[in-house]
Backbone as a chain_set.jsonl record, in Angstrom:
{"seq": "XXXXXXXXXXXXXXXXXXXXXXXXXXXXXXXXXXXXXXXXXXXXXXXXXXXXXXXXXXXXXXXXXXXXXXXXXXXXXXXXXXXXXXXXXXXXXXXXXXXXXXXXXXXXXXXXXXXXXXXXXXXXXXXX", "coords": {"N": [[-29.379, -9.55, 27.773], [-30.001, -7.318, 26.217], [-27.824, -5.643, 26.797], [-25.746, -7.084, 25.646], [-26.507, -6.996, 22.935], [-26.37, -4.236, 22.516], [-23.62, -3.788, 22.906], [-22.611, -5.288, 20.775], [-23.669, -3.826, 18.613], [-22.252, -1.453, 18.91], [-19.645, -2.385, 18.417], [-19.939, -3.23, 15.77], [-20.496, -0.812, 14.501], [-18.084, 0.574, 15.032], [-16.304, -1.107, 13.681], [-17.207, -0.857, 11.053], [-16.547, 1.828, 10.535], [-13.8, 1.553, 10.756], [-13.274, -0.141, 8.578], [-13.803, 1.631, 6.511], [-11.78, 3.534, 6.914], [-9.562, 1.869, 6.523], [-9.896, 1.253, 3.856], [-9.412, 3.804, 2.771], [-6.696, 4.132, 3.515], [-5.48, 1.989, 2.13], [-6.092, 2.749, -0.471], [-4.646, 5.127, -0.679], [-2.03, 4.152, -0.591], [-2.026, 2.411, -2.827], [-2.629, 4.237, -4.876], [-0.406, 5.936, -4.763], [1.529, 4.067, -5.538], [0.7, 3.488, -8.148], [1.18, 5.945, -9.415], [3.945, 6.065, -9.044], [4.717, 3.798, -10.486], [4.055, 4.633, -13.051], [5.907, 6.728, -13.374], [8.321, 5.272, -13.239], [7.957, 3.595, -15.471], [8.021, 5.489, -17.548], [10.658, 6.397, -17.265], [12.047, 4.066, -17.903], [11.212, 3.614, -20.555], [12.33, 5.865, -21.715], [14.946, 5.262, -21.675], [16.347, 5.884, -19.355], [16.587, 4.306, -17.249], [17.711, 1.103, -16.548], [17.582, -0.997, -14.856], [16.008, -2.197, -11.843], [16.198, -0.892, -8.737], [15.756, -2.404, -5.843], [16.024, -1.58, -3.186], [16.053, 1.219, -3.414], [13.506, 1.596, -4.486], [11.925, 0.667, -2.389], [12.599, 2.594, -0.474], [11.461, 4.883, -1.616], [8.753, 4.301, -1.422], [8.469, 4.098, 1.291], [8.155, 6.589, 2.583], [5.51, 7.4, 2.011], [4.196, 5.183, 3.083], [4.956, 5.389, 5.794], [3.606, 7.728, 6.452], [0.955, 6.877, 6.191], [0.947, 4.934, 8.193], [1.279, 6.547, 10.391], [-1.145, 7.923, 10.405], [-2.738, 5.703, 10.878], [-1.922, 4.956, 13.473], [-2.708, 7.233, 14.916], [-5.455, 7.123, 14.483], [-6.179, 4.771, 15.854], [-5.568, 5.475, 18.436], [-6.77, 7.93, 19.022], [-9.425, 7.95, 18.23], [-12.874, 7.965, 19.199], [-13.845, 5.468, 19.708], [-11.699, 3.947, 20.471], [-11.118, 2.014, 22.425], [-12.638, -0.152, 21.666], [-11.699, -0.568, 19.098], [-9.064, -1.432, 19.406], [-8.759, -4.186, 19.366], [-8.471, -4.882, 16.721], [-6.252, -3.652, 15.774], [-3.505, -4.621, 15.379], [-3.925, -6.517, 13.387], [-4.822, -4.955, 11.223], [-2.563, -3.385, 10.865], [-0.695, -5.346, 10.101], [-1.877, -6.199, 7.707], [-1.628, -3.888, 6.153], [1.161, -3.672, 5.998], [1.734, -6.051, 4.611], [0.392, -5.519, 2.218], [1.902, -3.367, 1.265], [4.384, -4.641, 0.736], [3.556, -6.498, -1.176], [2.676, -4.815, -3.261], [5.071, -3.534, -3.904], [6.613, -5.704, -4.81], [5.06, -6.518, -7.034], [5.285, -4.224, -8.63], [8.02, -4.15, -9.094], [8.359, -6.502, -10.598], [6.814, -5.869, -12.869], [8.262, -3.688, -13.864], [10.735, -4.907, -14.411], [9.916, -6.674, -16.408], [9.209, -4.84, -18.402], [11.699, -3.705, -18.871], [13.103, -5.95, -19.864], [11.604, -6.379, -22.194], [12.11, -3.977, -23.539], [14.896, -4.174, -23.912], [14.998, -6.485, -25.495], [13.618, -5.594, -27.743], [15.352, -3.592, -28.594], [17.568, -5.117, -29.372], [16.49, -6.474, -31.561], [16.0, -4.321, -33.269], [18.598, -3.455, -33.706], [19.611, -5.609, -35.062], [18.447, -5.375, -37.542]], "CA": [[-29.426, -9.687, 26.331], [-29.961, -5.969, 25.664], [-26.447, -5.145, 26.92], [-24.962, -7.792, 24.638], [-26.882, -6.432, 21.636], [-25.842, -2.874, 22.457], [-22.175, -3.895, 22.718], [-22.398, -5.736, 19.397], [-23.935, -2.737, 17.675], [-21.108, -0.532, 19.008], [-18.525, -3.007, 17.711], [-20.237, -3.2, 14.336], [-20.321, 0.577, 14.077], [-16.649, 0.868, 15.06], [-15.663, -1.883, 12.624], [-17.572, -0.239, 9.773], [-15.694, 3.02, 10.384], [-12.439, 1.054, 10.523], [-13.217, -0.606, 7.186], [-13.736, 2.825, 5.671], [-10.421, 4.069, 7.055], [-8.653, 0.908, 5.882], [-10.049, 1.475, 2.42], [-8.693, 5.056, 2.465], [-5.253, 3.887, 3.63], [-5.012, 1.145, 1.028], [-6.159, 3.523, -1.711], [-3.501, 6.057, -0.667], [-0.834, 3.387, -0.948], [-2.168, 1.955, -4.214], [-2.556, 5.412, -5.737], [1.003, 6.325, -4.812], [2.255, 3.065, -6.314], [0.349, 3.673, -9.556], [1.938, 7.111, -9.873], [5.354, 5.685, -9.085], [4.855, 2.868, -11.616], [4.038, 5.451, -14.261], [7.204, 7.412, -13.45], [9.338, 4.27, -13.575], [7.74, 3.183, -16.857], [8.535, 6.556, -18.415], [12.121, 6.386, -17.202], [12.507, 2.877, -18.635], [10.97, 3.866, -21.983], [13.246, 6.917, -22.16], [16.304, 4.717, -21.483], [16.973, 6.499, -18.183], [16.653, 3.271, -16.212], [17.783, -0.226, -17.148], [17.411, -1.987, -13.788], [15.184, -1.714, -10.731], [16.879, -0.965, -7.448], [14.736, -2.741, -4.845], [16.21, -0.747, -2.0], [15.597, 2.56, -3.773], [12.057, 1.523, -4.629], [11.367, 0.561, -1.036], [12.774, 3.89, 0.183], [10.478, 5.826, -2.153], [7.442, 3.916, -0.904], [8.476, 4.18, 2.751], [7.654, 7.895, 3.034], [4.043, 7.315, 1.973], [3.8, 4.148, 4.046], [5.103, 5.963, 7.134], [2.51, 8.677, 6.627], [-0.25, 6.067, 6.411], [1.049, 4.291, 9.502], [1.063, 7.595, 11.384], [-2.6, 8.078, 10.452], [-3.218, 4.468, 11.506], [-1.664, 5.049, 14.915], [-3.579, 8.28, 15.449], [-6.839, 6.642, 14.448], [-6.4, 3.776, 16.903], [-5.397, 6.058, 19.774], [-7.57, 9.138, 19.249], [-10.848, 7.769, 17.914], [-13.696, 7.804, 20.401], [-14.058, 4.031, 19.897], [-10.371, 3.315, 20.52], [-11.123, 0.817, 23.279], [-13.206, -1.237, 20.867], [-10.862, -0.754, 17.913], [-7.759, -1.991, 19.731], [-8.72, -5.609, 19.038], [-8.167, -5.061, 15.299], [-5.11, -2.795, 15.427], [-2.364, -5.365, 14.823], [-4.36, -7.148, 12.138], [-4.815, -3.915, 10.194], [-1.151, -3.033, 10.658], [-0.083, -6.444, 9.331], [-2.431, -6.165, 6.35], [-1.015, -2.761, 5.444], [2.551, -4.049, 5.732], [1.708, -7.062, 3.556], [0.01, -4.844, 0.977], [3.074, -2.597, 0.804], [5.348, -5.579, 0.16], [2.949, -7.057, -2.384], [2.7, -3.789, -4.305], [6.467, -3.336, -4.304], [7.01, -6.863, -5.621], [4.355, -6.434, -8.317], [5.863, -3.144, -9.42], [9.362, -4.577, -9.511], [8.182, -7.478, -11.67], [6.348, -5.152, -14.064], [9.384, -2.896, -14.383], [11.714, -5.83, -14.986], [9.353, -7.149, -17.672], [9.326, -3.755, -19.369], [13.124, -3.588, -19.202], [13.417, -7.076, -20.762], [10.948, -6.092, -23.467], [12.839, -2.877, -24.177], [16.192, -4.707, -24.354], [14.733, -7.395, -26.617], [13.245, -4.774, -28.893], [16.571, -2.919, -29.061], [18.376, -6.114, -30.08], [15.846, -6.719, -32.852], [16.218, -3.145, -34.111], [20.016, -3.437, -34.065], [19.802, -6.69, -36.033], [17.865, -5.033, -38.853]], "C": [[-29.345, -8.319, 25.645], [-28.538, -5.417, 25.684], [-25.569, -5.785, 25.856], [-25.25, -7.227, 23.244], [-26.321, -5.027, 21.463], [-24.336, -2.895, 22.199], [-21.862, -4.334, 21.286], [-22.629, -4.619, 18.396], [-22.822, -1.687, 17.729], [-19.903, -1.086, 18.264], [-18.736, -2.967, 16.207], [-20.03, -1.798, 13.784], [-18.837, 0.947, 14.003], [-15.935, 0.142, 13.923], [-15.988, -1.31, 11.244], [-16.744, 1.015, 9.508], [-14.253, 2.603, 10.088], [-12.283, 0.565, 9.086], [-13.096, 0.568, 6.222], [-12.336, 3.443, 5.721], [-9.411, 3.164, 6.353], [-8.699, 1.069, 4.364], [-9.315, 2.746, 1.984], [-7.187, 4.839, 2.495], [-4.739, 3.048, 2.464], [-5.068, 1.905, -0.292], [-4.995, 4.509, -1.782], [-2.233, 5.335, -1.113], [-0.889, 2.93, -2.406], [-2.03, 3.117, -5.199], [-1.11, 5.892, -5.881], [1.794, 5.357, -5.696], [1.938, 3.177, -7.806], [1.102, 4.86, -10.152], [3.417, 6.771, -10.025], [5.623, 4.734, -10.253], [4.902, 3.634, -12.927], [5.37, 6.18, -14.452], [8.31, 6.444, -13.849], [9.193, 3.822, -15.032], [8.28, 4.22, -17.828], [10.056, 6.577, -18.427], [12.691, 5.202, -17.973], [12.355, 3.109, -20.133], [11.919, 4.911, -22.555], [14.707, 6.531, -21.961], [17.057, 5.406, -20.349], [17.158, 5.483, -17.061], [16.711, 1.915, -16.915], [17.863, -1.34, -16.095], [16.603, -1.346, -12.663], [15.946, -1.96, -9.44], [15.823, -1.183, -6.364], [14.818, -1.848, -3.623], [15.715, 0.68, -2.259], [14.086, 2.626, -3.905], [11.391, 1.485, -3.262], [11.481, 1.895, -0.293], [11.756, 4.92, -0.313], [9.088, 5.562, -1.58], [7.35, 4.187, 0.599], [7.908, 5.5, 3.275], [6.119, 7.882, 3.08], [3.537, 6.313, 2.995], [3.891, 4.678, 5.476], [3.985, 6.95, 7.443], [1.195, 7.937, 6.915], [-0.212, 5.442, 7.794], [0.891, 5.312, 10.629], [-0.439, 7.85, 11.535], [-3.239, 6.886, 11.166], [-3.085, 4.567, 13.021], [-2.575, 6.092, 15.565], [-5.027, 7.816, 15.507], [-7.107, 5.69, 15.618], [-6.222, 4.347, 18.313], [-6.356, 7.207, 20.06], [-9.056, 8.984, 18.933], [-11.643, 7.503, 19.182], [-13.982, 6.336, 20.703], [-12.743, 3.269, 20.053], [-10.334, 2.052, 21.38], [-11.705, -0.39, 22.548], [-12.267, -1.582, 19.717], [-9.569, -1.51, 18.192], [-7.639, -3.465, 19.342], [-8.337, -5.876, 17.584], [-6.892, -4.33, 14.872], [-3.972, -3.569, 14.756], [-2.714, -6.033, 13.502], [-4.318, -6.15, 10.986], [-3.377, -3.529, 9.858], [-0.454, -4.09, 9.796], [-0.591, -6.467, 7.895], [-1.826, -5.033, 5.534], [0.438, -3.064, 5.078], [2.621, -5.059, 4.588], [1.34, -6.438, 2.208], [1.179, -4.058, 0.407], [4.063, -3.525, 0.11], [4.836, -6.17, -1.148], [3.01, -6.06, -3.537], [4.114, -3.517, -4.801], [6.922, -4.477, -5.205], [6.349, -6.829, -6.995], [4.974, -5.368, -9.218], [7.241, -3.529, -9.942], [9.267, -5.555, -10.681], [7.757, -6.79, -12.964], [7.477, -4.339, -14.695], [10.424, -3.794, -15.046], [11.225, -6.403, -16.313], [9.477, -6.087, -18.75], [10.782, -3.566, -19.798], [13.526, -4.71, -20.159], [12.823, -6.846, -22.144], [11.73, -5.029, -24.238], [14.192, -3.36, -24.714], [16.016, -5.635, -25.55], [14.398, -6.631, -27.882], [14.468, -4.058, -29.471], [17.454, -3.877, -29.856], [17.802, -6.403, -31.453], [16.103, -5.559, -33.794], [17.667, -3.047, -34.559], [20.289, -4.484, -35.148], [19.255, -6.394, -37.405], [18.843, -4.384, -39.715]], "O": [[-28.693, -8.181, 24.61], [-28.092, -4.8, 24.717], [-24.745, -5.113, 25.236], [-24.325, -7.006, 22.462], [-25.849, -4.672, 20.383], [-23.83, -2.126, 21.383], [-20.945, -3.802, 20.66], [-21.871, -4.476, 17.436], [-22.484, -1.094, 16.705], [-19.214, -0.349, 17.56], [-17.8, -2.695, 15.455], [-19.45, -1.627, 12.712], [-18.39, 1.556, 13.032], [-15.059, 0.714, 13.274], [-15.127, -1.285, 10.365], [-16.291, 1.238, 8.386], [-13.574, 3.225, 9.272], [-11.264, 0.831, 8.449], [-12.366, 0.496, 5.233], [-11.78, 3.825, 4.691], [-8.509, 3.647, 5.668], [-7.673, 1.026, 3.687], [-8.665, 2.757, 0.938], [-6.474, 5.306, 1.606], [-3.698, 3.351, 1.881], [-4.195, 1.733, -1.142], [-4.419, 4.699, -2.853], [-1.462, 5.856, -1.919], [0.097, 3.05, -3.133], [-1.383, 2.982, -6.238], [-0.655, 6.211, -6.98], [2.624, 5.778, -6.501], [2.823, 2.979, -8.639], [1.605, 4.779, -11.273], [4.055, 7.143, -11.009], [6.643, 4.856, -10.931], [5.699, 3.318, -13.811], [5.895, 6.239, -15.564], [9.141, 6.762, -14.7], [10.188, 3.685, -15.744], [8.923, 3.872, -18.819], [10.672, 6.755, -19.479], [13.723, 5.336, -18.631], [13.277, 2.828, -20.899], [12.273, 4.858, -23.733], [15.598, 7.373, -22.067], [18.284, 5.497, -20.389], [17.804, 5.765, -16.052], [15.875, 1.611, -17.765], [18.175, -2.486, -16.419], [16.525, -0.123, -12.549], [16.287, -3.094, -9.103], [15.087, -0.261, -6.011], [13.797, -1.412, -3.09], [15.039, 1.271, -1.417], [13.46, 3.599, -3.484], [10.412, 2.189, -3.015], [10.565, 2.282, 0.433], [11.251, 5.729, 0.465], [8.341, 6.497, -1.289], [6.27, 4.473, 1.115], [7.245, 5.516, 4.312], [5.514, 8.302, 4.066], [2.556, 6.572, 3.693], [2.991, 4.439, 6.281], [3.48, 6.997, 8.564], [0.426, 8.341, 7.787], [-1.224, 5.418, 8.494], [0.416, 4.966, 11.711], [-0.945, 7.978, 12.65], [-4.165, 7.049, 11.96], [-4.033, 4.29, 13.756], [-3.14, 5.857, 16.633], [-5.737, 8.092, 16.474], [-8.135, 5.792, 16.288], [-6.688, 3.747, 19.281], [-6.719, 7.436, 21.213], [-9.86, 9.822, 19.341], [-11.142, 6.889, 20.124], [-14.326, 5.994, 21.834], [-12.689, 2.067, 19.789], [-9.586, 1.121, 21.079], [-11.297, -1.524, 22.797], [-12.067, -2.755, 19.402], [-9.034, -2.164, 17.297], [-6.548, -3.939, 19.026], [-7.921, -6.986, 17.252], [-6.508, -4.399, 13.704], [-3.531, -3.196, 13.669], [-1.88, -6.103, 12.599], [-3.834, -6.468, 9.9], [-3.029, -3.366, 8.689], [0.288, -3.756, 8.872], [0.177, -6.725, 6.969], [-1.541, -5.205, 4.349], [0.885, -2.748, 3.976], [3.466, -4.939, 3.701], [1.915, -6.793, 1.179], [1.419, -4.081, -0.8], [4.53, -3.223, -0.988], [5.591, -6.324, -2.109], [3.358, -6.424, -4.66], [4.323, -3.296, -5.994], [7.543, -4.245, -6.243], [7.003, -7.082, -8.006], [5.161, -5.584, -10.415], [7.577, -3.26, -11.095], [10.02, -5.44, -11.648], [8.284, -7.096, -14.034], [7.624, -4.31, -15.917], [10.934, -3.473, -16.119], [12.015, -6.598, -17.236], [9.814, -6.399, -19.892], [11.055, -3.297, -20.967], [14.209, -4.462, -21.153], [13.482, -7.096, -23.153], [11.977, -5.169, -25.436], [14.588, -3.005, -25.824], [16.791, -5.581, -26.504], [14.849, -6.989, -28.97], [14.603, -3.932, -30.688], [18.019, -3.504, -30.884], [18.554, -6.561, -32.415], [16.39, -5.764, -34.974], [17.941, -2.603, -35.674], [21.105, -4.261, -36.042], [19.574, -7.108, -38.356], [18.526, -4.029, -40.85]]}, "num_chains": 1, "name": "protein.A"}
């Protein structure tokens, strides 16, 4: 019973550290996306952009995502608890991939809404 409790406490400790790292990785991605959204919004407002290129958007995000995934890989291979952590590796990887796609889609929708708003406003101003 003691061995089982000890193993559980090691897993809990490793998982808590993993949660902290996951939070850092997701914040890095979200923070990058917020900055990118701001840049895109400014370009749309300044009439420098009138459509969102999904491929270009994905390419811009990919550099940050690759950096996060490199940290992810290093964490799961070099951490002293790597043997315990391995059970959660693919799950974390899938969650990060899903978050990236979700953030890209959300940003694309927001940009397209701003473009539609800007075009609608221009038509109203022209009609005056």
